[in-house]
Coordinates of C-alpha atoms in Angstrom, one line a residue:
X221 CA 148.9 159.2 172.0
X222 CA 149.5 157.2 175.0
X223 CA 147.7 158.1 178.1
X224 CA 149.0 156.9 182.0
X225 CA 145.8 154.4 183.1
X226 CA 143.9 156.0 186.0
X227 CA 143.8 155.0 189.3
X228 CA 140.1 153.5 189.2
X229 CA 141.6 151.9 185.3
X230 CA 144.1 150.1 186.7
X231 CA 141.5 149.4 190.1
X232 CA 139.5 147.5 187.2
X233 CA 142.7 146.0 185.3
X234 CA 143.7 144.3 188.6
X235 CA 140.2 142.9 189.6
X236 CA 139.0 141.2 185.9
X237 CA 137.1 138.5 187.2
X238 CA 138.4 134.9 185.4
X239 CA 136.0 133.1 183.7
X240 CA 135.3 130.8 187.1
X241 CA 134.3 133.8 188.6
X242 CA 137.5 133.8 190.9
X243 CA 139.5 136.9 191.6
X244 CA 142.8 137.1 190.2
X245 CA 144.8 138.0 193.5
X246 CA 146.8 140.9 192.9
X247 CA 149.8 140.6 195.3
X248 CA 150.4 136.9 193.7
X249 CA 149.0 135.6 190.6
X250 CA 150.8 132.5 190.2
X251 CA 148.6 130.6 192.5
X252 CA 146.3 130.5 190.4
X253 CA 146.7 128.5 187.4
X254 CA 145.1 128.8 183.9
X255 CA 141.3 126.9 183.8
X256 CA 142.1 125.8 187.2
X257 CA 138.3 126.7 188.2
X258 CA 137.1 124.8 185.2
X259 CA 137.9 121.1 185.7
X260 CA 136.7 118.9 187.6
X261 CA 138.5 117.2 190.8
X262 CA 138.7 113.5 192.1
X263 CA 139.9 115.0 195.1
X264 CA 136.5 116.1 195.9
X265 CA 134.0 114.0 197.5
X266 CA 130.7 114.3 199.3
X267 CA 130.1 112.2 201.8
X268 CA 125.6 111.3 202.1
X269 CA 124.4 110.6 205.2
X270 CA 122.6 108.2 206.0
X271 CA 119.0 107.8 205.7
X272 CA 118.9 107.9 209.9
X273 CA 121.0 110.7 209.8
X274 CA 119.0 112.7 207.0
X275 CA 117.8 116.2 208.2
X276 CA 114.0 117.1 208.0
X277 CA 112.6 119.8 206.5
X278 CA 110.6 123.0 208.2
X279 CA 108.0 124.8 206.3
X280 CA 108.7 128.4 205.0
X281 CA 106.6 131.0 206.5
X282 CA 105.2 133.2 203.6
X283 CA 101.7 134.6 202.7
X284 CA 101.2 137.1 199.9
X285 CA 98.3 138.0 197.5
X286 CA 98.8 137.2 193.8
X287 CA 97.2 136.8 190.7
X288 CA 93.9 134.5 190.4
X289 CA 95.4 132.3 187.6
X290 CA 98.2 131.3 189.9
X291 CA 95.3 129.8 192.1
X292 CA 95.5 125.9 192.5
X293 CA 91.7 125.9 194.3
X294 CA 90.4 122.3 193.2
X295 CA 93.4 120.4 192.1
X296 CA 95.4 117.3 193.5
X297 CA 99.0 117.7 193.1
X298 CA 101.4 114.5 193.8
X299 CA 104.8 115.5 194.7
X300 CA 107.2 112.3 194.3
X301 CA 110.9 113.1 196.6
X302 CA 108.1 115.3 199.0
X303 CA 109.1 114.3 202.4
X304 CA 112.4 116.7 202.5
X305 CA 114.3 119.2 200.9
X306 CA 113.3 121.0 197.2
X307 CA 110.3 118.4 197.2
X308 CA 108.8 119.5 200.6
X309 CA 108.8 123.1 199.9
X310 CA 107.7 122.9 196.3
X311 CA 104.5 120.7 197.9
X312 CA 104.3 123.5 200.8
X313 CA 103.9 126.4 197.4
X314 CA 101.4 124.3 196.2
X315 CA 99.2 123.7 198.9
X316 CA 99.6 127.6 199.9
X317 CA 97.9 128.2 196.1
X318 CA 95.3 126.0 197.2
X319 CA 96.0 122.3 196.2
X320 CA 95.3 119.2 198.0
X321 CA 98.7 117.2 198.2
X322 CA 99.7 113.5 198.0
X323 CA 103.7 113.6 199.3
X324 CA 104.9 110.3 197.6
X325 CA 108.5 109.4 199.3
X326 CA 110.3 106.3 200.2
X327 CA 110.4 106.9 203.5
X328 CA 107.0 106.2 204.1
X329 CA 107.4 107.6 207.7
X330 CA 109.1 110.9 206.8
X331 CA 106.2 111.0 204.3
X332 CA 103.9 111.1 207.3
X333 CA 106.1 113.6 209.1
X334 CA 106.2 116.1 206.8
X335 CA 102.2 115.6 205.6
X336 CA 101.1 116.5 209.4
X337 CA 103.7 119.7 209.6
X338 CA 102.5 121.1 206.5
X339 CA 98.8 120.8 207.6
X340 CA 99.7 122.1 211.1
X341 CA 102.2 125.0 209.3
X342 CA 98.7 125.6 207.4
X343 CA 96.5 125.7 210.0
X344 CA 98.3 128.2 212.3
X345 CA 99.1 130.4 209.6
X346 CA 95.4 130.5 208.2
X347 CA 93.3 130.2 211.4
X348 CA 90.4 131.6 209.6
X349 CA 90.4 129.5 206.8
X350 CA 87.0 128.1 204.9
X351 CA 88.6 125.0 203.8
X352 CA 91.6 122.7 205.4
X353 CA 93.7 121.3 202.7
X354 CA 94.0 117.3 202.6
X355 CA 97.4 116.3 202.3
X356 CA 98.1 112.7 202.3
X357 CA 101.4 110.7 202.7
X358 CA 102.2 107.6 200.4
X359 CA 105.6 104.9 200.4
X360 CA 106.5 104.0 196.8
X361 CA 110.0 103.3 195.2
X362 CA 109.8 105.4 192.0
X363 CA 112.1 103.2 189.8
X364 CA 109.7 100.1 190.4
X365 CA 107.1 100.1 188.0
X366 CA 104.6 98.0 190.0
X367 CA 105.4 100.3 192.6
X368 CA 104.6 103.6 190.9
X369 CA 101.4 102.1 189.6
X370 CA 100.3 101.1 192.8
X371 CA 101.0 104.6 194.7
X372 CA 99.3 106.1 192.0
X373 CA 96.1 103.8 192.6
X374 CA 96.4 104.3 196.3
X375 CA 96.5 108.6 195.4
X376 CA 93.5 108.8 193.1
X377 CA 91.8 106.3 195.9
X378 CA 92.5 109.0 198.6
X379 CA 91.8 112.1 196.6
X380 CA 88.4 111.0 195.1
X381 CA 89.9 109.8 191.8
X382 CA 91.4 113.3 191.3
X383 CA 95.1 113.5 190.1
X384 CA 95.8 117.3 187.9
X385 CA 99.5 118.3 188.5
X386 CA 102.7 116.1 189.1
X387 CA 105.9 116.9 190.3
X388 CA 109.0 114.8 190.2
X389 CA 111.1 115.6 192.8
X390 CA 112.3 112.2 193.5
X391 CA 115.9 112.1 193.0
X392 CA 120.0 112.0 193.9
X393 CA 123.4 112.7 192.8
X394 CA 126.8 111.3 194.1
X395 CA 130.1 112.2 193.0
X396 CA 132.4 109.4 191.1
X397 CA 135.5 109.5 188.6
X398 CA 133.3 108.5 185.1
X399 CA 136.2 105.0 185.5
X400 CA 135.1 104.4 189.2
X401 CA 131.5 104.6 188.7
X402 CA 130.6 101.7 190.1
X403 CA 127.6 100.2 188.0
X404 CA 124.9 99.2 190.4
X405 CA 125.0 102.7 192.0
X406 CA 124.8 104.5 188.2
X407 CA 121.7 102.1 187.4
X408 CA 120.6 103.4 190.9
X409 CA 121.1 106.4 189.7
X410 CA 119.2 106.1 186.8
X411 CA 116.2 104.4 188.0
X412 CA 115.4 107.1 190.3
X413 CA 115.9 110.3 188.4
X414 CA 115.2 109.1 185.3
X415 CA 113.6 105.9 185.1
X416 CA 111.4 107.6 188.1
X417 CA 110.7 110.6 186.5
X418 CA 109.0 108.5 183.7
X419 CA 106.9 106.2 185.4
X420 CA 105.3 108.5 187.1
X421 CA 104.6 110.5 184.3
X422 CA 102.9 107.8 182.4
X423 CA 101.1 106.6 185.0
X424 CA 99.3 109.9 185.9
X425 CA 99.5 110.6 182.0
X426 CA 97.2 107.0 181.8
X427 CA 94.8 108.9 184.2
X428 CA 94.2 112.3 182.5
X429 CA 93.7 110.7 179.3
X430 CA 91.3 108.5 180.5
X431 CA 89.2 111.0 182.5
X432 CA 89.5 113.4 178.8
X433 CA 91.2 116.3 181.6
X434 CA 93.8 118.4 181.3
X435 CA 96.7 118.4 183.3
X436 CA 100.0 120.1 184.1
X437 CA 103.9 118.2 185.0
X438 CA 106.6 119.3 186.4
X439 CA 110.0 117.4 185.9
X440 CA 112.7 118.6 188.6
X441 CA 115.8 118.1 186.3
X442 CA 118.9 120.6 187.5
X443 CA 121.7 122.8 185.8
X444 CA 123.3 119.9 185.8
X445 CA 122.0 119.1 182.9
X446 CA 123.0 121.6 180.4
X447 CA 126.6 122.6 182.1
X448 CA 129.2 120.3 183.5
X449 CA 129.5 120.9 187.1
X450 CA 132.5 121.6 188.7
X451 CA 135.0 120.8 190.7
X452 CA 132.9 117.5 191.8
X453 CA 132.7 114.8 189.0
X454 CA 129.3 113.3 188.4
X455 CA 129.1 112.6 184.4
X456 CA 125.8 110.2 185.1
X457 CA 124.1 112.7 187.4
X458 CA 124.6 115.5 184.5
X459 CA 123.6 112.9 181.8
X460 CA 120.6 111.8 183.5
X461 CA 119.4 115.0 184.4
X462 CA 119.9 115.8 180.9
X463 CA 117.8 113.4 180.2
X464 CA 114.6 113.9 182.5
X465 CA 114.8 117.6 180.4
X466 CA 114.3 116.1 177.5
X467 CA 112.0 113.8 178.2
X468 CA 109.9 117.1 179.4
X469 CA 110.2 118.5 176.2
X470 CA 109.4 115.0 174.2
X471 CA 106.3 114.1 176.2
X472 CA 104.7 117.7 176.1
X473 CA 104.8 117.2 172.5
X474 CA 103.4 113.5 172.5
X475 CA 100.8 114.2 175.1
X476 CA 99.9 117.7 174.1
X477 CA 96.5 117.2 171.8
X478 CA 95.4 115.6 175.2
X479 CA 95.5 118.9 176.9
X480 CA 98.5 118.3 179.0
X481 CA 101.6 119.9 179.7
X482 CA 104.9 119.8 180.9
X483 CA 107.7 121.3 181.3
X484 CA 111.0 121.1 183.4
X485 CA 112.5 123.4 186.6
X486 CA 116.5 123.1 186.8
X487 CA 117.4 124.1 189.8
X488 CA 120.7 125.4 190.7
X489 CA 122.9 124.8 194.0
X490 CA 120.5 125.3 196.3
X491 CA 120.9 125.5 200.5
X492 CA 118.9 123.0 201.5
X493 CA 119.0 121.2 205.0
X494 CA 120.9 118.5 203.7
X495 CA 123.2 120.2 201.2
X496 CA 123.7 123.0 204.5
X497 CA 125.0 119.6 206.2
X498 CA 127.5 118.9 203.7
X499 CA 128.5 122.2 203.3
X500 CA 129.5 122.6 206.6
X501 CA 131.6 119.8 206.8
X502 CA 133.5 121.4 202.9
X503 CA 134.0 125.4 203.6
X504 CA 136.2 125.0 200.6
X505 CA 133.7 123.5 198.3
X506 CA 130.8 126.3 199.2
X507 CA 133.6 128.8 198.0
X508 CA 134.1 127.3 194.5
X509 CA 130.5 127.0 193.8
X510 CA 129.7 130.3 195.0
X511 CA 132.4 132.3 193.3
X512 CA 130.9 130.7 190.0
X513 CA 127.3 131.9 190.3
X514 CA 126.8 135.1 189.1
X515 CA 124.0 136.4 191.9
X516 CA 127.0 135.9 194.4
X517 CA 125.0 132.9 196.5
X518 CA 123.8 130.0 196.7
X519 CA 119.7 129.6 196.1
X520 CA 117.4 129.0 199.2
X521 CA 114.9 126.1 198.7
X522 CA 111.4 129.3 198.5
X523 CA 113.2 130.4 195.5
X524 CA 111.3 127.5 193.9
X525 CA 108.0 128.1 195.3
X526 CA 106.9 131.0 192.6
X527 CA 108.4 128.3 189.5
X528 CA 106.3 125.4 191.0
X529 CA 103.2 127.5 191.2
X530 CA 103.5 129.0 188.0
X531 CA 104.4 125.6 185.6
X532 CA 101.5 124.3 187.7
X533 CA 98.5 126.5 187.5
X534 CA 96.7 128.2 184.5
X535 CA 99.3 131.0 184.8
X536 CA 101.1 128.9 182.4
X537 CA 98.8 127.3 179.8
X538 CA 100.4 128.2 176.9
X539 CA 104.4 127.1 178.6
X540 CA 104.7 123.4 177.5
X541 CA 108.4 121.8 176.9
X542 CA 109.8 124.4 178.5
X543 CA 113.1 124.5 180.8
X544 CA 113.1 127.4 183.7
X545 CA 116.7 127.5 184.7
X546 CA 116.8 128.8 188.7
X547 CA 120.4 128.8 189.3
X548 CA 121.1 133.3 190.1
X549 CA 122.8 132.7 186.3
X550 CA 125.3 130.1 186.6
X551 CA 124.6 128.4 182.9
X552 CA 124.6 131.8 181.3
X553 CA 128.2 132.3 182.2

């Protein structure tokens, strides 16, 4: 027997979300075409600025209790890519748990920068505080191996030979038609996100084993690399990102019996300074990215701070190859 749809039926016939997440408008649905949502466009571009033009970052202001196995009291964390955005933040979780920090960027004077706010951010919020963190700020280009080596010297020189958590922050994206790539910038590309990711990883690696400790990594790979992201093209971004996963998951296997782990955060779009910059100049682009994530926004930089921490500390000894996926459920789509 047929039965007339009810109002609040054909309220939810009329608003059936499309697979991108977009509303099907009701008064004209012609404008939108099949898939349209799921493709990528050359027509999109995002312009980096310059390294002059670059924003800094500004620590978060958050203090809460929390278990003791979260604590970091004791250990040296390097942060490589710790100067600005996702980078500075994660280091800021870290020495909020308790960690000394070595912030290993490129811009050796940004390093600086962003070494004294953290220690001034700690100060004022913990006036009472037994113990002052040391944070220390190091130039190194992360795709150079005799760079890497050397930061790594210069660290363990500063933090009494003392290295027990890495994170590899270190990285970019750019957005290219896969035929207009142009190949410098790709092997670029590479060498810092992956190639990056890597040295440093064997070079700290080379240290725990030596000193018989344990240790804990954290590779910063992105969404990127299990979906394709869209409607900016960026096939070697994705691949390499990809890439630095699985390199989490090979090397916690290889380097497990030496009592260290690692494991991989993927971020999702997140807000920070520079990616706000961008945004604001592409209205149109923040619209497509966040009518695809299922949380309904974009993520803010402190929604990495409780990932870090964890994959860090002893909250986590028995998480090794593992992939945490922040991104308010856009690869679950």
């Amino acid at each position: 027997m047929f039965r007339r749809p009810t109002t609040s039926a054909l309220l939810r016939l009329r608003l059936c979300p499309l697979r991108s997440g977009a509303l099907l408008p009701k008064a004209s649905p012609a404008r939108i075409a099949p898939g349209q949502f799921a493709r990528t466009d050359p027509s999109i571009t995002v312009e980096y600025p310059e390294e002059k033009d670059m924003p800094s970052s500004a620590p978060v202001r958050r203090v809460k209790r929390t278990l003791g196995s979260f604590s970091l009291e004791g250990k040296v964390a390097v942060v490589t890519g710790g100067a600005r955005g996702l980078g500075y933040v994660m280091t800021q979780a870290l020495v909020e748990s308790g960690a000394d920090a070595a912030i290993v960027d490129l811009n050796g004077e940004e390093a600086i920068k962003a070494a004294a706010m953290l220690l001034k951010h700690f100060r004022d919020t913990n006036p009472d505080a037994d113990r002052v963190p040391t944070i220390t700020a190091h130039s190194a280009d992360v795709s150079s191996p005799g760079s890497v080596k050397a930061v790594m010297e210069e660290v363990l020189s500063q933090h009494n030979n003392h290295i027990d958590v890495l994170v590899t922050s270190a990285g970019f994206t750019e957005n290219f038609k896969a035929e207009d790539y142009p190949h410098d910038r790709m092997q670029k590309l590479w060498g810092v996100n992956v190639d990056g990711t890597y040295l440093c990883a064997v070079e700290v690696a080379k240290h725990l084993i030596a000193s018989k400790k344990p240790g804990s990594m954290v590779f910063i790979g992105s969404m990127s690399g299990s979906i394709v992201n869209i409607p900016q093209p960026q096939a070697p971004y994705n691949a390499a990102k990809a890439a630095v996963r699985h390199l989490a998951s090979s090397m916690a296997v290889e380097w497990s019996t030496h009592g260290i782990r690692v494991n991989c955060i993927s971020p999702g779009y997140m807000l920070t300074a520079l990616t706000k910059k961008i945004l604001d100049d592409n209205p149109e682009l923040k619209a497509k990215w966040t009518s695809l994530i299922p949380q309904g926004r974009m993520g803010n930089p402190e929604d990495l701070m409780g990932a870090v921490v964890f994959l860090a500390s002893d909250a986590s000894l028995y998480v090794t190859g593992a992939d945490l996926r922040v991104d308010g459920g856009y690869t679950v789509t």
